[in-house]
mmCIF file of C-alpha atoms in Angstrom:
data_model
loop_
_atom_site.group_PDB
_atom_site.id
_atom_site.type_symbol
_atom_site.label_atom_id
_atom_site.label_comp_id
_atom_site.label_asym_id
_atom_site.label_seq_id
_atom_site.Cartn_x
_atom_site.Cartn_y
_atom_site.Cartn_z
ATOM 1 C CA GLN A 289 -4.853 12.940 62.180
ATOM 2 C CA MET A 290 -6.164 12.476 58.628
ATOM 3 C CA LEU A 291 -4.231 15.559 57.531
ATOM 4 C CA ARG A 292 -1.014 14.143 58.969
ATOM 5 C CA SER A 293 -1.638 10.855 57.169
ATOM 6 C CA GLY A 294 -2.178 12.723 53.924
ATOM 7 C CA LEU A 295 0.981 14.782 54.366
ATOM 8 C CA GLN A 296 2.982 11.673 55.130
ATOM 9 C CA GLY A 297 1.744 10.063 51.920
ATOM 10 C CA LEU A 298 2.588 13.178 49.924
ATOM 11 C CA ALA A 299 6.104 13.249 51.316
ATOM 12 C CA GLY A 300 6.615 9.544 50.578
ATOM 13 C CA LEU A 301 7.191 8.691 54.275
ATOM 14 C CA HIS A 302 6.400 5.338 55.818
ATOM 15 C CA LEU A 303 6.176 5.795 59.602
ATOM 16 C CA SER A 304 6.463 2.296 60.952
ATOM 17 C CA CYS A 305 8.559 2.979 64.103
ATOM 18 C CA PRO A 306 6.831 3.706 67.432
ATOM 19 C CA ALA A 307 9.191 6.625 68.061
ATOM 20 C CA TRP A 308 7.590 8.454 65.148
ATOM 21 C CA ALA A 309 4.301 8.991 66.947
ATOM 22 C CA VAL A 310 3.186 12.576 66.457
ATOM 23 C CA SER A 311 1.225 14.568 69.006
ATOM 24 C CA ARG A 312 -0.873 17.647 68.434
ATOM 25 C CA ALA A 313 1.267 19.679 70.795
ATOM 26 C CA ALA A 314 4.437 19.242 68.780
ATOM 27 C CA PRO A 315 3.618 19.040 65.059
ATOM 28 C CA ARG A 316 6.913 20.692 64.150
ATOM 29 C CA THR A 317 8.891 17.897 65.745
ATOM 30 C CA LEU A 318 8.188 15.667 62.734
ATOM 31 C CA ILE A 319 9.576 18.246 60.337
ATOM 32 C CA GLY A 320 12.576 19.211 62.440
ATOM 33 C CA SER A 321 15.522 17.344 63.820
ATOM 34 C CA HIS A 322 13.309 14.539 65.201
ATOM 35 C CA VAL A 323 13.089 13.070 61.704
ATOM 36 C CA GLU A 324 16.850 12.981 61.329
ATOM 37 C CA ASN A 325 17.427 11.459 64.768
ATOM 38 C CA LYS A 326 14.599 8.925 64.896
ATOM 39 C CA ALA A 327 14.476 7.853 61.236
ATOM 40 C CA CYS A 328 14.243 4.112 60.727
ATOM 41 C CA ALA A 329 16.878 2.330 58.681
ATOM 42 C CA GLY A 330 16.132 1.905 55.003
ATOM 43 C CA PRO A 331 14.900 4.059 52.122
ATOM 44 C CA LEU A 332 11.921 5.406 54.060
ATOM 45 C CA LEU A 333 12.806 9.014 53.375
ATOM 46 C CA GLN A 334 13.377 8.454 49.681
ATOM 47 C CA GLN A 335 11.413 10.854 47.539
ATOM 48 C CA VAL A 336 8.754 9.284 45.366
ATOM 49 C CA ARG A 337 7.124 10.810 42.329
ATOM 50 C CA THR A 338 3.489 10.512 43.294
ATOM 51 C CA THR A 339 0.785 13.132 43.382
ATOM 52 C CA PHE A 340 -2.402 12.983 45.425
ATOM 53 C CA ILE A 341 -5.184 15.459 44.712
ATOM 54 C CA LEU A 342 -7.214 16.172 47.858
ATOM 55 C CA LYS A 343 -10.146 18.377 48.760
ATOM 56 C CA ARG A 344 -11.538 19.532 52.085
ATOM 57 C CA ARG A 345 -14.652 17.746 53.235
ATOM 58 C CA ASN A 346 -15.882 20.828 55.150
ATOM 59 C CA ARG A 347 -15.756 24.268 53.613
ATOM 60 C CA VAL A 348 -13.695 26.948 55.394
ATOM 61 C CA GLU A 349 -15.715 30.069 56.259
ATOM 62 C CA LEU A 350 -14.438 33.412 55.037
ATOM 63 C CA VAL A 351 -13.028 35.970 57.476
ATOM 64 C CA LYS A 352 -14.987 39.193 57.821
ATOM 65 C CA ALA A 353 -13.436 42.311 56.328
ATOM 66 C CA HIS A 354 -13.099 44.237 59.622
ATOM 67 C CA LYS A 355 -11.270 41.383 61.378
ATOM 68 C CA ALA A 356 -7.680 40.288 61.116
ATOM 69 C CA LEU A 357 -6.823 37.402 58.820
ATOM 70 C CA GLY A 358 -5.565 35.226 61.658
ATOM 71 C CA SER A 359 -8.501 35.871 63.961
ATOM 72 C CA ARG A 360 -10.399 32.797 62.775
ATOM 73 C CA LYS A 361 -8.642 29.565 63.624
ATOM 74 C CA LEU A 362 -9.327 26.414 61.678
ATOM 75 C CA LYS A 363 -11.143 23.643 63.498
ATOM 76 C CA ASN A 364 -10.365 19.949 63.405
ATOM 77 C CA ARG A 365 -13.133 19.391 60.897
ATOM 78 C CA HIS A 366 -11.313 21.645 58.422
ATOM 79 C CA PHE A 367 -8.368 19.237 58.320
ATOM 80 C CA ILE A 368 -10.426 16.303 57.029
ATOM 81 C CA TYR A 369 -9.666 15.644 53.376
ATOM 82 C CA GLU A 370 -11.079 13.383 50.698
ATOM 83 C CA LEU A 371 -8.979 11.771 48.009
ATOM 84 C CA VAL A 372 -9.934 13.053 44.578
ATOM 85 C CA GLU A 373 -7.280 11.411 42.401
ATOM 86 C CA ASP A 374 -4.225 9.236 42.843
ATOM 87 C CA THR A 375 -1.941 9.718 39.841
ATOM 88 C CA ASN A 376 -0.129 6.484 40.673
ATOM 89 C CA CYS A 377 -3.304 4.549 39.804
ATOM 90 C CA LYS A 378 -4.330 6.783 36.923
ATOM 91 C CA LYS A 379 -5.069 4.990 33.660
ATOM 92 C CA ARG A 380 -2.440 5.762 31.099
ATOM 93 C CA LYS A 381 -3.356 6.990 27.660
ATOM 94 C CA PRO A 382 -2.760 4.627 24.713
ATOM 95 C CA VAL A 383 0.225 5.213 22.466
ATOM 96 C CA LYS A 384 0.573 4.921 18.711
ATOM 97 C CA VAL A 385 3.257 2.735 17.155
ATOM 98 C CA ILE A 386 4.331 1.896 13.592
ATOM 99 C CA LEU A 387 4.606 -1.821 12.843
ATOM 100 C CA MET A 388 7.943 -2.783 11.335
ATOM 101 C CA THR A 389 6.631 -6.230 10.376
ATOM 102 C CA SER A 390 3.278 -8.004 10.099
ATOM 103 C CA VAL A 391 1.850 -8.976 13.492
ATOM 104 C CA ASP A 392 -1.118 -11.313 13.744
ATOM 105 C CA GLY A 393 -4.065 -9.641 15.412
ATOM 106 C CA LEU A 394 -2.678 -6.115 14.937
ATOM 107 C CA GLY A 395 -1.980 -5.425 11.281
ATOM 108 C CA SER A 396 0.458 -5.534 8.422
ATOM 109 C CA LYS A 397 3.846 -3.906 8.014
ATOM 110 C CA GLY A 398 3.771 -0.103 8.058
ATOM 111 C CA LYS A 399 0.401 0.219 9.781
ATOM 112 C CA VAL A 400 -0.066 2.656 12.671
ATOM 113 C CA VAL A 401 -1.873 1.002 15.585
ATOM 114 C CA GLU A 402 -2.961 2.305 18.969
ATOM 115 C CA MET A 403 -2.556 0.220 22.128
ATOM 116 C CA SER A 404 -1.720 0.484 25.818
ATOM 117 C CA PRO A 405 1.816 1.608 26.720
ATOM 118 C CA PHE A 406 2.516 -1.585 28.690
ATOM 119 C CA LYS A 407 1.615 -3.931 25.827
ATOM 120 C CA ALA A 408 3.331 -1.748 23.247
ATOM 121 C CA ARG A 409 6.582 -1.760 25.192
ATOM 122 C CA ASN A 410 6.689 -5.468 26.134
ATOM 123 C CA GLN A 411 5.189 -7.046 23.016
ATOM 124 C CA LEU A 412 6.408 -4.768 20.220
ATOM 125 C CA LEU A 413 9.003 -2.141 21.091
ATOM 126 C CA LEU A 414 11.423 -4.316 23.074
ATOM 127 C CA GLN A 415 11.288 -7.014 20.397
ATOM 128 C CA GLY A 416 11.929 -4.566 17.582
ATOM 129 C CA LEU A 417 8.568 -5.204 15.940
ATOM 130 C CA ALA A 418 7.479 -1.554 16.068
ATOM 131 C CA VAL A 419 8.621 1.998 16.762
ATOM 132 C CA TYR A 420 6.843 4.963 18.311
ATOM 133 C CA ALA A 421 4.678 6.915 15.884
ATOM 134 C CA SER A 422 6.453 10.196 16.566
ATOM 135 C CA PRO A 423 6.426 12.958 13.934
ATOM 136 C CA GLU A 424 10.021 12.094 13.043
ATOM 137 C CA ASN A 425 9.243 8.381 12.605
ATOM 138 C CA LEU A 426 6.058 9.122 10.648
ATOM 139 C CA GLU A 427 8.106 11.158 8.216
ATOM 140 C CA LYS A 428 10.899 8.589 8.136
ATOM 141 C CA TYR A 429 8.623 5.626 7.404
ATOM 142 C CA SER A 430 6.055 7.434 5.247
ATOM 143 C CA LYS A 431 6.827 5.211 2.240
ATOM 144 C CA LEU A 432 6.799 1.995 4.260
ATOM 145 C CA LEU A 433 3.071 1.321 3.913
ATOM 146 C CA THR A 434 3.116 1.914 0.148
ATOM 147 C CA GLU A 435 6.051 -0.417 -0.364
ATOM 148 C CA ALA A 436 4.719 -3.071 2.013
ATOM 149 C CA SER A 437 1.343 -3.240 0.246
ATOM 150 C CA LYS A 438 3.106 -4.641 -2.834
ATOM 151 C CA GLU A 439 4.548 -7.605 -0.927
ATOM 152 C CA GLU A 440 2.758 -10.917 -1.318
ATOM 153 C CA ASP A 441 3.145 -12.064 2.279
ATOM 154 C CA GLN A 442 0.981 -9.281 3.691
ATOM 155 C CA PRO A 443 -2.316 -10.510 5.201
ATOM 156 C CA SER A 444 -5.557 -9.255 3.730
ATOM 157 C CA SER A 445 -6.787 -8.174 7.168
ATOM 158 C CA GLU A 446 -5.672 -8.089 10.776
ATOM 159 C CA PHE A 447 -7.158 -11.488 11.680
ATOM 160 C CA ALA A 448 -6.908 -13.307 8.330
ATOM 161 C CA ARG A 449 -3.984 -15.528 9.308
ATOM 162 C CA LYS A 450 -5.462 -16.270 12.705
ATOM 163 C CA THR A 451 -8.773 -17.211 11.075
ATOM 164 C CA ALA A 452 -6.997 -19.553 8.677
ATOM 165 C CA GLU A 453 -5.201 -21.248 11.578
ATOM 166 C CA GLU A 454 -8.434 -21.698 13.509
ATOM 167 C CA LEU A 455 -10.224 -23.192 10.501
ATOM 168 C CA SER A 456 -7.342 -25.608 9.904
ATOM 169 C CA GLN A 457 -7.881 -26.980 13.412
ATOM 170 C CA LYS A 458 -11.532 -27.863 12.710
ATOM 171 C CA VAL A 459 -12.867 -31.319 11.869
ATOM 172 C CA LEU A 460 -16.149 -30.904 10.000
ATOM 173 C CA SER A 461 -18.792 -33.636 10.057
ATOM 174 C CA ILE A 462 -21.022 -33.596 6.949
ATOM 175 C CA SER A 463 -24.266 -35.524 7.432
ATOM 176 C CA MET A 464 -25.571 -37.145 4.222
ATOM 177 C CA ASN A 465 -28.646 -39.272 3.533
ATOM 178 C CA LEU A 466 -28.252 -43.009 3.858
ATOM 179 C CA ASP A 467 -31.423 -43.801 1.853
ATOM 180 C CA GLN A 468 -31.410 -41.391 -1.104
ATOM 181 C CA PRO A 469 -28.668 -40.959 -3.743
ATOM 182 C CA TRP A 470 -26.640 -37.778 -3.572
ATOM 183 C CA GLN A 471 -23.458 -36.065 -4.755
ATOM 184 C CA LEU A 472 -21.554 -33.770 -2.447
ATOM 185 C CA GLU A 473 -22.006 -30.108 -3.409
ATOM 186 C CA PRO A 474 -20.793 -26.838 -1.886
ATOM 187 C CA TRP A 475 -24.122 -26.132 -0.233
ATOM 188 C CA HIS A 476 -23.846 -29.382 1.755
ATOM 189 C CA VAL A 477 -20.512 -28.213 3.154
ATOM 190 C CA ARG A 478 -21.888 -24.730 3.840
ATOM 191 C CA VAL A 479 -24.728 -26.223 5.910
ATOM 192 C CA ALA A 480 -22.211 -28.313 7.869
ATOM 193 C CA PHE A 481 -20.174 -25.187 8.576
ATOM 194 C CA ARG A 482 -23.319 -23.382 9.695
ATOM 195 C CA LYS A 483 -24.130 -26.211 12.129
ATOM 196 C CA ALA A 484 -20.633 -25.733 13.558
ATOM 197 C CA GLY A 485 -21.301 -22.009 14.062
ATOM 198 C CA ILE A 486 -19.314 -20.787 11.028
ATOM 199 C CA TYR A 487 -21.121 -18.759 8.353
ATOM 200 C CA LEU A 488 -19.518 -18.373 4.930
ATOM 201 C CA PRO A 489 -20.658 -18.145 1.274
ATOM 202 C CA GLU A 490 -20.500 -21.064 -1.143
ATOM 203 C CA GLU A 491 -18.119 -19.104 -3.380
ATOM 204 C CA ALA A 492 -15.446 -19.369 -0.663
ATOM 205 C CA LEU A 493 -15.501 -23.201 -0.750
ATOM 206 C CA THR A 494 -13.383 -25.410 -2.994
ATOM 207 C CA LEU A 495 -14.266 -29.105 -2.997
ATOM 208 C CA PRO A 496 -11.971 -31.935 -4.149
ATOM 209 C CA SER A 497 -11.639 -32.317 -7.905
ATOM 210 C CA GLN A 498 -12.970 -35.892 -7.749
ATOM 211 C CA PRO A 499 -16.718 -36.180 -7.121
ATOM 212 C CA ILE A 500 -17.968 -37.737 -3.890
ATOM 213 C CA ILE A 501 -21.101 -39.775 -4.597
ATOM 214 C CA GLY A 502 -23.226 -41.754 -2.158
ATOM 215 C CA PRO A 503 -24.694 -43.306 -0.217
ATOM 216 C CA ASP A 504 -21.551 -45.374 0.156
ATOM 217 C CA LEU A 505 -20.544 -46.870 3.494
ATOM 218 C CA ASN A 506 -16.935 -46.984 2.302
ATOM 219 C CA LEU A 507 -16.920 -43.196 2.700
ATOM 220 C CA GLN A 508 -18.027 -43.409 6.322
ATOM 221 C CA GLY A 509 -15.446 -41.831 8.653
ATOM 222 C CA LYS A 510 -12.873 -41.119 5.937
ATOM 223 C CA GLU A 511 -11.336 -37.680 5.620
ATOM 224 C CA PHE A 512 -10.943 -35.294 2.727
ATOM 225 C CA LEU A 513 -10.022 -31.622 2.396
ATOM 226 C CA VAL A 514 -12.230 -28.657 1.660
ATOM 227 C CA ARG A 515 -10.390 -25.380 1.100
ATOM 228 C CA VAL A 516 -11.855 -22.108 2.381
ATOM 229 C CA LYS A 517 -10.877 -18.831 0.738
ATOM 230 C CA ILE A 518 -10.557 -15.840 3.096
ATOM 231 C CA ASN A 519 -10.896 -12.361 1.549
ATOM 232 C CA ASN A 520 -10.009 -13.889 -1.836
ATOM 233 C CA LYS A 521 -6.394 -14.259 -0.677
ATOM 234 C CA GLU A 522 -5.659 -16.589 2.241
ATOM 235 C CA GLU A 523 -6.677 -20.233 1.971
ATOM 236 C CA ALA A 524 -7.375 -22.623 4.848
ATOM 237 C CA PRO A 525 -7.636 -26.421 4.415
ATOM 238 C CA VAL A 526 -10.371 -27.952 6.578
ATOM 239 C CA ARG A 527 -10.652 -31.644 7.431
ATOM 240 C CA CYS A 528 -14.086 -33.050 6.544
ATOM 241 C CA ARG A 529 -15.746 -36.423 7.184
ATOM 242 C CA ILE A 530 -18.900 -37.978 5.749
ATOM 243 C CA HIS A 531 -21.460 -39.309 8.195
ATOM 244 C CA HIS A 532 -24.433 -41.248 6.782
ATOM 245 C CA PHE A 533 -27.688 -40.448 8.511
ATOM 246 C CA ALA A 534 -30.854 -42.545 8.202
ATOM 247 C CA THR A 535 -34.376 -41.370 8.958
ATOM 248 C CA ASN A 536 -35.228 -44.741 10.487
ATOM 249 C CA PRO A 537 -33.676 -44.903 13.969
ATOM 250 C CA ARG A 538 -33.061 -48.669 13.627
ATOM 251 C CA GLU A 539 -30.888 -48.157 10.546
ATOM 252 C CA ARG A 540 -28.750 -45.339 11.906
ATOM 253 C CA ILE A 541 -25.002 -45.804 12.157
ATOM 254 C CA PRO A 542 -23.736 -45.466 15.730
ATOM 255 C CA TRP A 543 -22.180 -42.121 16.485
ATOM 256 C CA VAL A 544 -18.498 -42.316 17.412
ATOM 257 C CA TYR A 545 -17.866 -40.424 20.625
ATOM 258 C CA ARG A 546 -15.514 -37.462 20.022
ATOM 259 C CA HIS A 547 -14.581 -38.757 16.599
ATOM 260 C CA TRP A 548 -12.830 -35.494 15.750
ATOM 261 C CA GLU A 549 -10.061 -36.379 18.222
ATOM 262 C CA LEU A 550 -9.281 -39.686 16.476
ATOM 263 C CA PRO A 551 -7.136 -39.951 13.332
ATOM 264 C CA ALA A 552 -8.964 -41.087 10.186
ATOM 265 C CA GLU A 553 -8.072 -42.666 6.871
ATOM 266 C CA SER A 554 -7.652 -40.368 3.892
ATOM 267 C CA LEU A 555 -10.283 -40.639 1.173
ATOM 268 C CA PHE A 556 -7.883 -39.517 -1.568
ATOM 269 C CA PRO A 557 -4.221 -40.670 -1.422
ATOM 270 C CA GLU A 558 -2.848 -37.358 -2.717
ATOM 271 C CA GLU A 559 -4.305 -35.561 0.324
ATOM 272 C CA ALA A 560 -2.842 -37.990 2.868
ATOM 273 C CA PRO A 561 0.389 -36.027 3.688
ATOM 274 C CA LEU A 562 -1.443 -32.758 4.373
ATOM 275 C CA LEU A 563 -4.166 -34.514 6.375
ATOM 276 C CA GLU A 564 -1.537 -36.263 8.494
ATOM 277 C CA GLU A 565 0.202 -32.943 9.142
ATOM 278 C CA LEU A 566 -3.047 -31.266 10.209
ATOM 279 C CA THR A 567 -3.853 -34.213 12.474
ATOM 280 C CA LYS A 568 -0.515 -33.886 14.261
ATOM 281 C CA LYS A 569 -0.961 -30.149 14.726
ATOM 282 C CA TYR A 570 -4.378 -30.636 16.334
ATOM 283 C CA HIS A 571 -3.653 -30.551 20.062
ATOM 284 C CA ARG A 572 -6.592 -32.837 20.956
ATOM 285 C CA THR A 573 -5.685 -35.717 18.672
ATOM 286 C CA ARG A 574 -5.804 -39.077 20.486
ATOM 287 C CA TYR A 575 -4.122 -42.251 19.305
ATOM 288 C CA PRO A 576 -5.924 -45.304 20.786
ATOM 289 C CA ASP A 577 -2.914 -47.602 20.225
ATOM 290 C CA GLN A 578 -0.651 -45.395 22.292
ATOM 291 C CA GLU A 579 -3.262 -45.013 25.035
ATOM 292 C CA GLU A 580 -3.540 -48.801 25.395
ATOM 293 C CA GLU A 581 0.229 -49.154 25.716
ATOM 294 C CA VAL A 582 0.330 -46.536 28.467
#
């Protein structure tokens, strides 16, 4: 019975009609005219391109040399098979494609990347963003990478643009002393980034040209921009806010719940347009006035 099921799968047959029941006494009936007469309606007999690799569970004993080849009949246990491989479920090998334009997360124009056939076809090839890295295409676009490296819009790495977008969505809270005098320096901002789980060197930070000196409660909650350099090429503006912190618990300023979701006043007027644009792009921004009206 298992052998018949395996043969039916190999032939691409789907025996769903009761009249297709097969008995041991008439195994040839399935292969003969019975199939043509009793076939169910529909594409059940359509050939499918599938391959199943099977192996016998029980080994077949060899026939002795002095006996005829057909003297030993196979038992029922010899027709029990185990599935070794189903090519229909086999994992496909990745393919190589040549990028015709810069794609975030993959690479710049002219780069050869390797990815799954499904993603390559749906995300790149059908949209005209890449071509197969065949020997003909490799020869045809051999100068593409050299010419593309001279263009200014090429990212410095695969994830540089994505990193810049993620940093632009951050709202950094910089805690400064409420009791002692201070002036904001790059290492203060670096510590604030480290508290947020982002590690970067001080050389990558560019603070506003005007100094920020405190303690000054007029700076509390106001925003300013700190620019982060990525690979000495891309630049990401990050929204920052000063929060005064006192060692005495009685003198501490109350913490605003989820303050990063609320719009804030710009510390420097020249930065107001860019700060407003970044605030609108942030998908979690809440406007209390509009919430009250709703």
